[in-house]
mmCIF file of C-alpha atoms in Angstrom:
data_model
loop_
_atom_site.group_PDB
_atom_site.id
_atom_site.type_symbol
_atom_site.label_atom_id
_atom_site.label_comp_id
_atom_site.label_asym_id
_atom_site.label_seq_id
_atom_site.Cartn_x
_atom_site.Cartn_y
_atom_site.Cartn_z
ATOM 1 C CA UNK R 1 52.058 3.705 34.452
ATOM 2 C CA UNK R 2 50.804 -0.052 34.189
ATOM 3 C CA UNK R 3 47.108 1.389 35.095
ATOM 4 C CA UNK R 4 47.488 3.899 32.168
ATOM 5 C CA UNK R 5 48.630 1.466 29.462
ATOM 6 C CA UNK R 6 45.590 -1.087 30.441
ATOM 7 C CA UNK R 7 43.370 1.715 30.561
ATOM 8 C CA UNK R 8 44.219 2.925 27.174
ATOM 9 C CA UNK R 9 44.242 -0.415 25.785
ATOM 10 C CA UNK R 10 40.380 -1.066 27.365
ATOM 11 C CA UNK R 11 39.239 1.955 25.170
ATOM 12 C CA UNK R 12 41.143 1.208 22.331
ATOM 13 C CA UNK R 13 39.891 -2.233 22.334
ATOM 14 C CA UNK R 14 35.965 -0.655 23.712
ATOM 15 C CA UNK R 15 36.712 1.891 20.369
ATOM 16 C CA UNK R 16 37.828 -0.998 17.985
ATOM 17 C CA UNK R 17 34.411 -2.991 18.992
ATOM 18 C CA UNK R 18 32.775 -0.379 18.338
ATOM 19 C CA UNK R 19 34.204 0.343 15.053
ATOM 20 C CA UNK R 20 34.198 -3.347 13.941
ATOM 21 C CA UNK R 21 29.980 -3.198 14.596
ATOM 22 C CA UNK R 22 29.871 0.036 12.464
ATOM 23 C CA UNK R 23 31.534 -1.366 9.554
ATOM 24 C CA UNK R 24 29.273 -5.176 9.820
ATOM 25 C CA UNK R 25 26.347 -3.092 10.173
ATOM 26 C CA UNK R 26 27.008 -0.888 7.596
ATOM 27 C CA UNK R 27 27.994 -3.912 5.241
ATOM 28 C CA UNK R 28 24.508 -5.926 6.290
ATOM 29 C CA UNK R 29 22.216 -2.855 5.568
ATOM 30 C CA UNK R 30 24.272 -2.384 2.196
ATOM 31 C CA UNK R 31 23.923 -6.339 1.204
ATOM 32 C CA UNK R 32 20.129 -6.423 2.764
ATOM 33 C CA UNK R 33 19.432 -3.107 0.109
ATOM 34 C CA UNK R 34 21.152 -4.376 -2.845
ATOM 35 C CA UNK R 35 19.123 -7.641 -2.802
ATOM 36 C CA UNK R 36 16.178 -5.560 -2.862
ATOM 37 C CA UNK R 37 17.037 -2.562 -5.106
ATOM 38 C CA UNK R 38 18.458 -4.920 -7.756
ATOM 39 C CA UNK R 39 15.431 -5.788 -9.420
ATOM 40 C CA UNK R 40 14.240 -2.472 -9.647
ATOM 41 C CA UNK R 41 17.188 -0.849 -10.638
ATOM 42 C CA UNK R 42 17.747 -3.691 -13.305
ATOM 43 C CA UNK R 43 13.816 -2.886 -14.770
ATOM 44 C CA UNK R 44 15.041 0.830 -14.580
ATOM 45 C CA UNK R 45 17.796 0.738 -16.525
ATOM 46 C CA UNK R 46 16.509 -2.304 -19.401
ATOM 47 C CA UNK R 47 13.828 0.412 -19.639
ATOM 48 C CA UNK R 48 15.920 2.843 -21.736
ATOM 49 C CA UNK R 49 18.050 0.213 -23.739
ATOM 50 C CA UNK R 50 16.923 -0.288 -27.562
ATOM 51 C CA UNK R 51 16.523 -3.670 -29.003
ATOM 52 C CA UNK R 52 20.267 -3.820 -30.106
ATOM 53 C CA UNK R 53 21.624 -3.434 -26.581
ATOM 54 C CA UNK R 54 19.651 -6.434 -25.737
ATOM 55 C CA UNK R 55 21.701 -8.513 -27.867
ATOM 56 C CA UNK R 56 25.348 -6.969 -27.247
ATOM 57 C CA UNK R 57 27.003 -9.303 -24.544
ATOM 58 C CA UNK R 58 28.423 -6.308 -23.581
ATOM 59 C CA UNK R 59 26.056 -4.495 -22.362
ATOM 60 C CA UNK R 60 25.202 -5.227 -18.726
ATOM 61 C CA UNK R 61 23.210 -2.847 -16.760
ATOM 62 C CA UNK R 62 23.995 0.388 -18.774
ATOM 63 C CA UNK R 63 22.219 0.912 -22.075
ATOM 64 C CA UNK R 64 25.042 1.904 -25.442
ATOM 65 C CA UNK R 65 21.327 3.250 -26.839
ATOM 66 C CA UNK R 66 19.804 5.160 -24.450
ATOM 67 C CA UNK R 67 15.840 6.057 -25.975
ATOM 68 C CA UNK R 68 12.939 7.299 -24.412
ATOM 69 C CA UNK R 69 10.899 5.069 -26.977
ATOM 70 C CA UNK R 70 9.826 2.122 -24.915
ATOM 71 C CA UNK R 71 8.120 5.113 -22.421
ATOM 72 C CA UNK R 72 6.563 6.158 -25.075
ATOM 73 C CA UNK R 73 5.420 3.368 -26.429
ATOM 74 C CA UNK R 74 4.235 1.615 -23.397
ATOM 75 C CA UNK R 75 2.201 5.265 -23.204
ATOM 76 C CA UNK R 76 0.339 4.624 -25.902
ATOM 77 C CA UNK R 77 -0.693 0.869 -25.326
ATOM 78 C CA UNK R 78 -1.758 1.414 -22.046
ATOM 79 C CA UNK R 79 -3.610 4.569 -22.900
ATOM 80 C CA UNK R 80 -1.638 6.060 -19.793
ATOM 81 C CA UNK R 81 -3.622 9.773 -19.352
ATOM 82 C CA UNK R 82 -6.628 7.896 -18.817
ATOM 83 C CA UNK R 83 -5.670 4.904 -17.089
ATOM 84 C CA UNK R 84 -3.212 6.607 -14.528
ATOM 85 C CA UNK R 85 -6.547 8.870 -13.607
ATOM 86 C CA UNK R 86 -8.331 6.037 -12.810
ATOM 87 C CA UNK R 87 -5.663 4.334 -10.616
ATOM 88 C CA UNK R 88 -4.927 7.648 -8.966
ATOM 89 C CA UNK R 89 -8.712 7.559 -8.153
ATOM 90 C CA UNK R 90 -9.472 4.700 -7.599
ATOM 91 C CA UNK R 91 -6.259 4.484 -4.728
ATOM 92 C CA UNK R 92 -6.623 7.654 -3.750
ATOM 93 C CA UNK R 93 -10.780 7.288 -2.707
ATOM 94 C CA UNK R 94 -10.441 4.111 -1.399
ATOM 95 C CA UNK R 95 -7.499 4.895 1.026
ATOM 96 C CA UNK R 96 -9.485 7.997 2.522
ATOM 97 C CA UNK R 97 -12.423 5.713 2.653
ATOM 98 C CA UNK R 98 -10.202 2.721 4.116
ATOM 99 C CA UNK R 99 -8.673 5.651 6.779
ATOM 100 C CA UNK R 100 -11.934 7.099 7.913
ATOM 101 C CA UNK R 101 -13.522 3.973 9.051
ATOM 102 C CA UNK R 102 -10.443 2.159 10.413
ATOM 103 C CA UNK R 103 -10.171 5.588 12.814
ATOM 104 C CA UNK R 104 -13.714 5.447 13.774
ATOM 105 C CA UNK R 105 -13.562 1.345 14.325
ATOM 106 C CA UNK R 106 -10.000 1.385 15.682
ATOM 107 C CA UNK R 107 -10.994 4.034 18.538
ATOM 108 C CA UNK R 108 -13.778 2.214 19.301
ATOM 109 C CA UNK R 109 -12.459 -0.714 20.184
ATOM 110 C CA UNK R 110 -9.081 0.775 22.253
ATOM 111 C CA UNK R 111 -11.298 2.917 24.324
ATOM 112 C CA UNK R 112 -14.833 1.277 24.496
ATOM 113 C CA UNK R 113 -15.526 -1.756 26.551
ATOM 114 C CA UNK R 114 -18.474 -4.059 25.519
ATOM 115 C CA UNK R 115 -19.678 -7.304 25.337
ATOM 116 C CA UNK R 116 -18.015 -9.186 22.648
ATOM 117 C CA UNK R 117 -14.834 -6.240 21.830
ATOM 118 C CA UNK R 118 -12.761 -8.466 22.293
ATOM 119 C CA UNK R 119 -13.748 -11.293 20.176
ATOM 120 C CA UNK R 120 -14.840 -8.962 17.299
ATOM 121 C CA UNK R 121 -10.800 -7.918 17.675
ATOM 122 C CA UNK R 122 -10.324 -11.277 17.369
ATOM 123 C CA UNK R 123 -12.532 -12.031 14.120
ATOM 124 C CA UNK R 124 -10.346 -8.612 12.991
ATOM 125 C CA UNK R 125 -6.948 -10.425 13.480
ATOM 126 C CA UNK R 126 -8.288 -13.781 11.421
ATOM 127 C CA UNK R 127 -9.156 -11.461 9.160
ATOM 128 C CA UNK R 128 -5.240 -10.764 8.489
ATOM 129 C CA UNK R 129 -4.331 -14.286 8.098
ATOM 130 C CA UNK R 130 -7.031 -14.749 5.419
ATOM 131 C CA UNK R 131 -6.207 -14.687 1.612
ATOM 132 C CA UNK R 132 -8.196 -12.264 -0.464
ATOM 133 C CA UNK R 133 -8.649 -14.977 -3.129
ATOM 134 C CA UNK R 134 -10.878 -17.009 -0.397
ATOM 135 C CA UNK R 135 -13.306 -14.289 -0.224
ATOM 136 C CA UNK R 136 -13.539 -12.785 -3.342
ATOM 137 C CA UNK R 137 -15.633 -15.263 -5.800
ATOM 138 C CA UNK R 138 -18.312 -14.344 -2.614
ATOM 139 C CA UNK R 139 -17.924 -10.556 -2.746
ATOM 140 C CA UNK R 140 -18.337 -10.859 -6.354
ATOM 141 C CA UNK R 141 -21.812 -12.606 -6.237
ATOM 142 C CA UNK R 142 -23.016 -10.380 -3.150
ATOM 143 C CA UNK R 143 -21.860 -7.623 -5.038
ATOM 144 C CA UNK R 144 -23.602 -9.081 -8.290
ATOM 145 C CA UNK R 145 -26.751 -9.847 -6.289
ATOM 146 C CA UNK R 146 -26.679 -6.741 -4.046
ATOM 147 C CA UNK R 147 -29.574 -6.264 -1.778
ATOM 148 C CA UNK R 148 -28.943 -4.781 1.846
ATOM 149 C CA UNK R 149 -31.436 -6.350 3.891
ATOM 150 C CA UNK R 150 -33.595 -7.911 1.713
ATOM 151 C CA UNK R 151 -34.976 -4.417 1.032
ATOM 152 C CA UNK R 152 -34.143 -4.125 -2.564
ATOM 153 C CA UNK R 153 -36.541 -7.653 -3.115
ATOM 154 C CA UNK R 154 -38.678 -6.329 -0.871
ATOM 155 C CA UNK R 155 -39.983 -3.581 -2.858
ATOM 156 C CA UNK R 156 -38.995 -4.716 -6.683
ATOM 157 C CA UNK R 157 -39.404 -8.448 -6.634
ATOM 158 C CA UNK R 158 -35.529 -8.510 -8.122
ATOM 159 C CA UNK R 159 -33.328 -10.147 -6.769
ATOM 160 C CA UNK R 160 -30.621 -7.641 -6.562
ATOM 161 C CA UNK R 161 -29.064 -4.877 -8.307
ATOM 162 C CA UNK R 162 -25.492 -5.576 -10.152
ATOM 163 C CA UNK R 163 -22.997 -3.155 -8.842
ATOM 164 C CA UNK R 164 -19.704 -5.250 -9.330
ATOM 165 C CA UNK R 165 -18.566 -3.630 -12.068
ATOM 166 C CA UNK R 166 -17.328 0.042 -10.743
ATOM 167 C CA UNK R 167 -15.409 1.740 -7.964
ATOM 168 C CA UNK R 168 -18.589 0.884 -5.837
ATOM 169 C CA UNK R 169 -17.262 -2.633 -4.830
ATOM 170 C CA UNK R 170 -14.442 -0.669 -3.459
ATOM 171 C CA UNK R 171 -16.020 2.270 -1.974
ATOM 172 C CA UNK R 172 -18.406 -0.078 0.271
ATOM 173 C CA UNK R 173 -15.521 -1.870 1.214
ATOM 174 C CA UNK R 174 -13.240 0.572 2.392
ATOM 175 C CA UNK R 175 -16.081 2.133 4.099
ATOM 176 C CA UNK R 176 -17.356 -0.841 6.431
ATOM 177 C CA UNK R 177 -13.113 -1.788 7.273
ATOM 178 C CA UNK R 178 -13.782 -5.064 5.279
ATOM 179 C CA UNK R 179 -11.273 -4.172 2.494
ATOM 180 C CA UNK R 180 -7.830 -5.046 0.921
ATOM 181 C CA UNK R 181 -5.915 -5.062 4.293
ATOM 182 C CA UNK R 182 -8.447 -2.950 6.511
ATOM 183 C CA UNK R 183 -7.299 -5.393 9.626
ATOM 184 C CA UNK R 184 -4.252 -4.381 9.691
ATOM 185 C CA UNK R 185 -5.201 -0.625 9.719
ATOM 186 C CA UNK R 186 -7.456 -1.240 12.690
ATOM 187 C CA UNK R 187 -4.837 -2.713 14.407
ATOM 188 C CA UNK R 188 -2.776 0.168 13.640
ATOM 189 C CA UNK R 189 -4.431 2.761 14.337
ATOM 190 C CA UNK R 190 -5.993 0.988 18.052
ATOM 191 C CA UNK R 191 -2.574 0.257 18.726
ATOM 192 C CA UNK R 192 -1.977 4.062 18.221
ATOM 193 C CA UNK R 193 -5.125 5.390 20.048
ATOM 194 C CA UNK R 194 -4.011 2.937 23.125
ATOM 195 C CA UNK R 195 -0.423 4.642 23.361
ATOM 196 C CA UNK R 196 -2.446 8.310 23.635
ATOM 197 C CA UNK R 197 -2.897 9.450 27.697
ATOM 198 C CA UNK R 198 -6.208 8.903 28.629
ATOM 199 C CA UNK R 199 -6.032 12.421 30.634
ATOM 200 C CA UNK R 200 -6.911 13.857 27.319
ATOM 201 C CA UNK R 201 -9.837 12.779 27.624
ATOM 202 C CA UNK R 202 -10.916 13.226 30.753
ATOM 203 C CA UNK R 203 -10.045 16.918 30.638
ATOM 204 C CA UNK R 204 -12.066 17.340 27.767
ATOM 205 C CA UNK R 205 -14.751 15.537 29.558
ATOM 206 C CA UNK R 206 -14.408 18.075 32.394
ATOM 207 C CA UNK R 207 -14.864 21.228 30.161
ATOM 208 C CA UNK R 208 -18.541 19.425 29.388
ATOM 209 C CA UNK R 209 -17.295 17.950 26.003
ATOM 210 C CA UNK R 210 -19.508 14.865 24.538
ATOM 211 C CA UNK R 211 -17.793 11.626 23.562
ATOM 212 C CA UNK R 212 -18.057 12.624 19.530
ATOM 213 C CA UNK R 213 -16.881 16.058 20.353
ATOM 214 C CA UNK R 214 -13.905 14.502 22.169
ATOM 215 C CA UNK R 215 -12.752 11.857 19.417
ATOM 216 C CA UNK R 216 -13.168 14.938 16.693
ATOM 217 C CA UNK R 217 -11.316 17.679 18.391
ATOM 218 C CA UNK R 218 -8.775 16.242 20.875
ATOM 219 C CA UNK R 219 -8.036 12.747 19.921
ATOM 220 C CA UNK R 220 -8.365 12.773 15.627
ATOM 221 C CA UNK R 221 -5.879 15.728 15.440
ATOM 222 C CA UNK R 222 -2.991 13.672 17.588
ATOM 223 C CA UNK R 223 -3.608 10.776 15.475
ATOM 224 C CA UNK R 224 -2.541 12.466 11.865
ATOM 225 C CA UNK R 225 0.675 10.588 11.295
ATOM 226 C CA UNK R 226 -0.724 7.340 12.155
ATOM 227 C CA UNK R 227 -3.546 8.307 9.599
ATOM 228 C CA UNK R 228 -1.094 9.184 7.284
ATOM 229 C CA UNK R 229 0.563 5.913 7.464
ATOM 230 C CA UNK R 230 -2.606 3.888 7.188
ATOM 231 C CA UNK R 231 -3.693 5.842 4.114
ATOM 232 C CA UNK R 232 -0.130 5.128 2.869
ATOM 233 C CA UNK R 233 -0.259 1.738 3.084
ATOM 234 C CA UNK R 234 -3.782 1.729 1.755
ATOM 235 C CA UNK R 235 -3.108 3.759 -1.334
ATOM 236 C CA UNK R 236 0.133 1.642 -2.182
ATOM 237 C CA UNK R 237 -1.672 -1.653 -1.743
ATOM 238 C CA UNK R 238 -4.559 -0.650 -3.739
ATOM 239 C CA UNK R 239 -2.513 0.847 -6.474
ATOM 240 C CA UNK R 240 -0.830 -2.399 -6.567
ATOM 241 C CA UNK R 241 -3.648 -4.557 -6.507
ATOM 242 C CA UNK R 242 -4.187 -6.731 -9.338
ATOM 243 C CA UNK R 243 -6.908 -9.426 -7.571
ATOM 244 C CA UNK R 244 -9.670 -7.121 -6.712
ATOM 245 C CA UNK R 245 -9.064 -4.820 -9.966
ATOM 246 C CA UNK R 246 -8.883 -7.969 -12.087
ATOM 247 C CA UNK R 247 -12.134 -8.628 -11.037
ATOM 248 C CA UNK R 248 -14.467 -5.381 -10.512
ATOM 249 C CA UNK R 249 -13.269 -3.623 -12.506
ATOM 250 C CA UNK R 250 -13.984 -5.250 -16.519
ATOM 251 C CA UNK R 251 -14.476 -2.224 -18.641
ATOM 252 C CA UNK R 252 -12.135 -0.020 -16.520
ATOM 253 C CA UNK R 253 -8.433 0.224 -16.776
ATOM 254 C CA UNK R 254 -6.179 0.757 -14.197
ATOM 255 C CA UNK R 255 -2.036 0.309 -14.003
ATOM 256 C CA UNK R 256 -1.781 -3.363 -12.854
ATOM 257 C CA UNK R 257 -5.039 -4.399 -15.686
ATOM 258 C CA UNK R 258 -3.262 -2.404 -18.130
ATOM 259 C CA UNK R 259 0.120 -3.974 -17.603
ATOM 260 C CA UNK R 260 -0.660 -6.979 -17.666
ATOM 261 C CA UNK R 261 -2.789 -7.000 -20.689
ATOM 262 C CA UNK R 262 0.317 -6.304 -22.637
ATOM 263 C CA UNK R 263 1.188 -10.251 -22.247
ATOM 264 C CA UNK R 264 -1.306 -10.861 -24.898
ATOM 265 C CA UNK R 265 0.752 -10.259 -27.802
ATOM 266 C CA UNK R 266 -2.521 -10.935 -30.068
ATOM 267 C CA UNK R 267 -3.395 -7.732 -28.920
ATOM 268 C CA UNK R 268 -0.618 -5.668 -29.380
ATOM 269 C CA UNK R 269 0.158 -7.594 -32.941
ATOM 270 C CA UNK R 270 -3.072 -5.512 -34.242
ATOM 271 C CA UNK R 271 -1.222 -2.554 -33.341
ATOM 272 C CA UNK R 272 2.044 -3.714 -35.121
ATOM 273 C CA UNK R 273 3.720 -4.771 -33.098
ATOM 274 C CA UNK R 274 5.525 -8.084 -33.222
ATOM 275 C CA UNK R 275 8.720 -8.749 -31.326
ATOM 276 C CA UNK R 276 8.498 -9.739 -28.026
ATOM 277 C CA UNK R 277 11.598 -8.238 -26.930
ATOM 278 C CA UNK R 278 10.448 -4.511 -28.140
ATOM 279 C CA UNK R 279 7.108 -6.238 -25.520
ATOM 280 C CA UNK R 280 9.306 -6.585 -22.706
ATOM 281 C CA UNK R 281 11.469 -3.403 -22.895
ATOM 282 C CA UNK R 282 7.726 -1.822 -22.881
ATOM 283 C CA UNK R 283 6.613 -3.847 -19.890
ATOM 284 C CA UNK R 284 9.845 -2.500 -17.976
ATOM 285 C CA UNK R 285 8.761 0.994 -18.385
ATOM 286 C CA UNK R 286 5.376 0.135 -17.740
ATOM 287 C CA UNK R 287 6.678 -1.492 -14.111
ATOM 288 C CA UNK R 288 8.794 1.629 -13.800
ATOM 289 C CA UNK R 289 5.759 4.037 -14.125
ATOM 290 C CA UNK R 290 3.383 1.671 -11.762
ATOM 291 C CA UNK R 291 5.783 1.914 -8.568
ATOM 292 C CA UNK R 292 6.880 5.632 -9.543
ATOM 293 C CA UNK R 293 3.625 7.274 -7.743
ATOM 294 C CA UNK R 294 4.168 5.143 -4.750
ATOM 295 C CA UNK R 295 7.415 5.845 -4.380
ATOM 296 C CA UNK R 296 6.735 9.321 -4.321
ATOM 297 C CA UNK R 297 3.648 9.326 -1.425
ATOM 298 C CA UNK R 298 6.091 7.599 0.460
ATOM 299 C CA UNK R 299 9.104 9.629 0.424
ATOM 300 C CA UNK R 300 6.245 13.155 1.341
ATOM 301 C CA UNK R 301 5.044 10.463 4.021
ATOM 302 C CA UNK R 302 7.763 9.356 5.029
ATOM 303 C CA UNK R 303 8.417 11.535 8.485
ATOM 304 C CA UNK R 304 4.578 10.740 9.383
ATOM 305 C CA UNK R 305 5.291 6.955 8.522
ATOM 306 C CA UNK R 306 8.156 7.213 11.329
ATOM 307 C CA UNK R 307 6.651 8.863 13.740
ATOM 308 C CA UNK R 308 3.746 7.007 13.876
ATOM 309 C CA UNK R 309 5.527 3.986 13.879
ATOM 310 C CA UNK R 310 7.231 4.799 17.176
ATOM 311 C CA UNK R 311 4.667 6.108 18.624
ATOM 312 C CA UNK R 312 2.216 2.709 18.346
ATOM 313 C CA UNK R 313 4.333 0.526 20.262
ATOM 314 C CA UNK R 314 5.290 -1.620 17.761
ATOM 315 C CA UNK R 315 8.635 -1.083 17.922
ATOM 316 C CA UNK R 316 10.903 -0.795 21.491
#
């Protein structure tokens, strides 16, 4: 009888432990998601309130007015058919571009072995510690002064072509793994490629199959979700760029250009408008358009962005 009551009071005690770590956990994701939800779902909701509800002290979170006019206005401003094509784009180009050649480069380096891999892996790592702001006043003048080679001085006597202005800046880029975050995307996707079983390969090199034959028809089609992460990240950071657009891109608008030219009230004053708080209600529907798109390649990538997650080692 003795051994009975101490064994039920083991698993009630095993049970409440259990129960107790639920309930912590549960409160620690719930306080770790509020903190970061708040400011978006404060934007969300100051995005339908009229001017009025700005001043009532009693109005919180929850617009009294609820309007559609600040979207519409901030539609107008930011000439939003146009500019959302070019962001969509512009992101949408430069992640496939950003994808392609961190595939290519990542696959060379988990399953190639050469003189100097490993410290051009390095120089790819330093690469992730460096801010974009160091290196972009000289991507702007090689992209001003653009001459692979020498060639273009070679046969014109210029001293360059000036292709900074443009999605070409971008394109090149994305292309050669030296853009907005392409180290991290090689370390992704290597990271992925070393986690694949090398018999893959070797039974494809058995049935006669070349190197490029291998990479394109056993290895690329196994690595999907961990492409679809990379061009996640890549379109969300580019959409959400505002260093690189600010400066190659002058007489094109995107969201983040857009948006923040709307903190010139100058500007807006020669459309009529005045008040700065009819401004801001406008910029928080402008905010709440920018992360929408985002927010919605995430949530169709979001069982790719998993997977691929646990399958690169990262976590354990």
């Amino acid at each position: 009888m003795t051994t009975r009551k101490k064994w039920n009071r083991d698993l009630l005690l095993k049970h409440a432990g259990h129960w107790t770590w639920a309930l912590l956990r549960a409160l620690l994701m719930a306080g770790i998601s509020f903190i970061l939800l708040y400011p978006l779902l404060e934007k969300v909701c100051r995005s339908f309130m009229e001017i009025q509800d700005i001043y009532d002290v009693t109005v919180q979170y929850f617009p009294k007015h609820f309007t559609w006019k600040n979207y519409q206005m901030i539609a107008i401003w930011m000439d939003m058919p146009k500019t959302l094509w070019n962001t969509l784009l512009l992101s949408v180009t430069t992640g496939v571009c950003q994808t392609i050649s961190a595939t290519v480069v990542s696959y060379g380096f988990a399953r190639y072995r050469f003189r100097g891999s490993k410290l051009l892996f390095a120089m790819v790592l330093v690469g992730l510690v460096v801010p974009p702001d160091i290196v972009l006043a000289p991507l702007y003048l090689n992209f001003t002064f653009f001459d692979p080679l020498g060639l273009i001085h070679l046969v014109t006597g210029a001293s360059g072509i000036n292709i900074a202005d443009g999605f070409a800046p971008f394109l090149l880029l994305g292309l050669t793994s030296t853009g907005l975050k392409s180290g991290l995307y090689v370390f992704l996707m290597r990271q992925y490629f070393l986690g694949m079983p090398r018999e893959l390969e070797e039974a494809a090199w058995v049935d006669g199959a070349n190197p490029f034959r291998t990479f394109l028809q056993i290895m690329l089609p196994g690595a999907l979700p961990m492409m679809a992460t990379v061009f996640l990240f890549s379109f969300v950071w580019q959409w959400l760029d505002g260093m690189f657009t600010t400066a190659f891109l002058t007489d094109t608008k995107v969201m983040v250009t857009a948006l923040n030219s709307l903190t010139h009230v100058g500007d807006l004053a020669a459309q009529g408008v005045s008040d700065p708080l009819e401004i801001s209600l406008a910029r928080y529907a402008g905010i709440v358009l920018l992360i929408l798109p985002p927010l919605i390649v995430y949530i169709f990538c979001q069982k790719s962005f998993v997977q691929s997650i646990e399958r690169s080692g990262l976590v354990g």
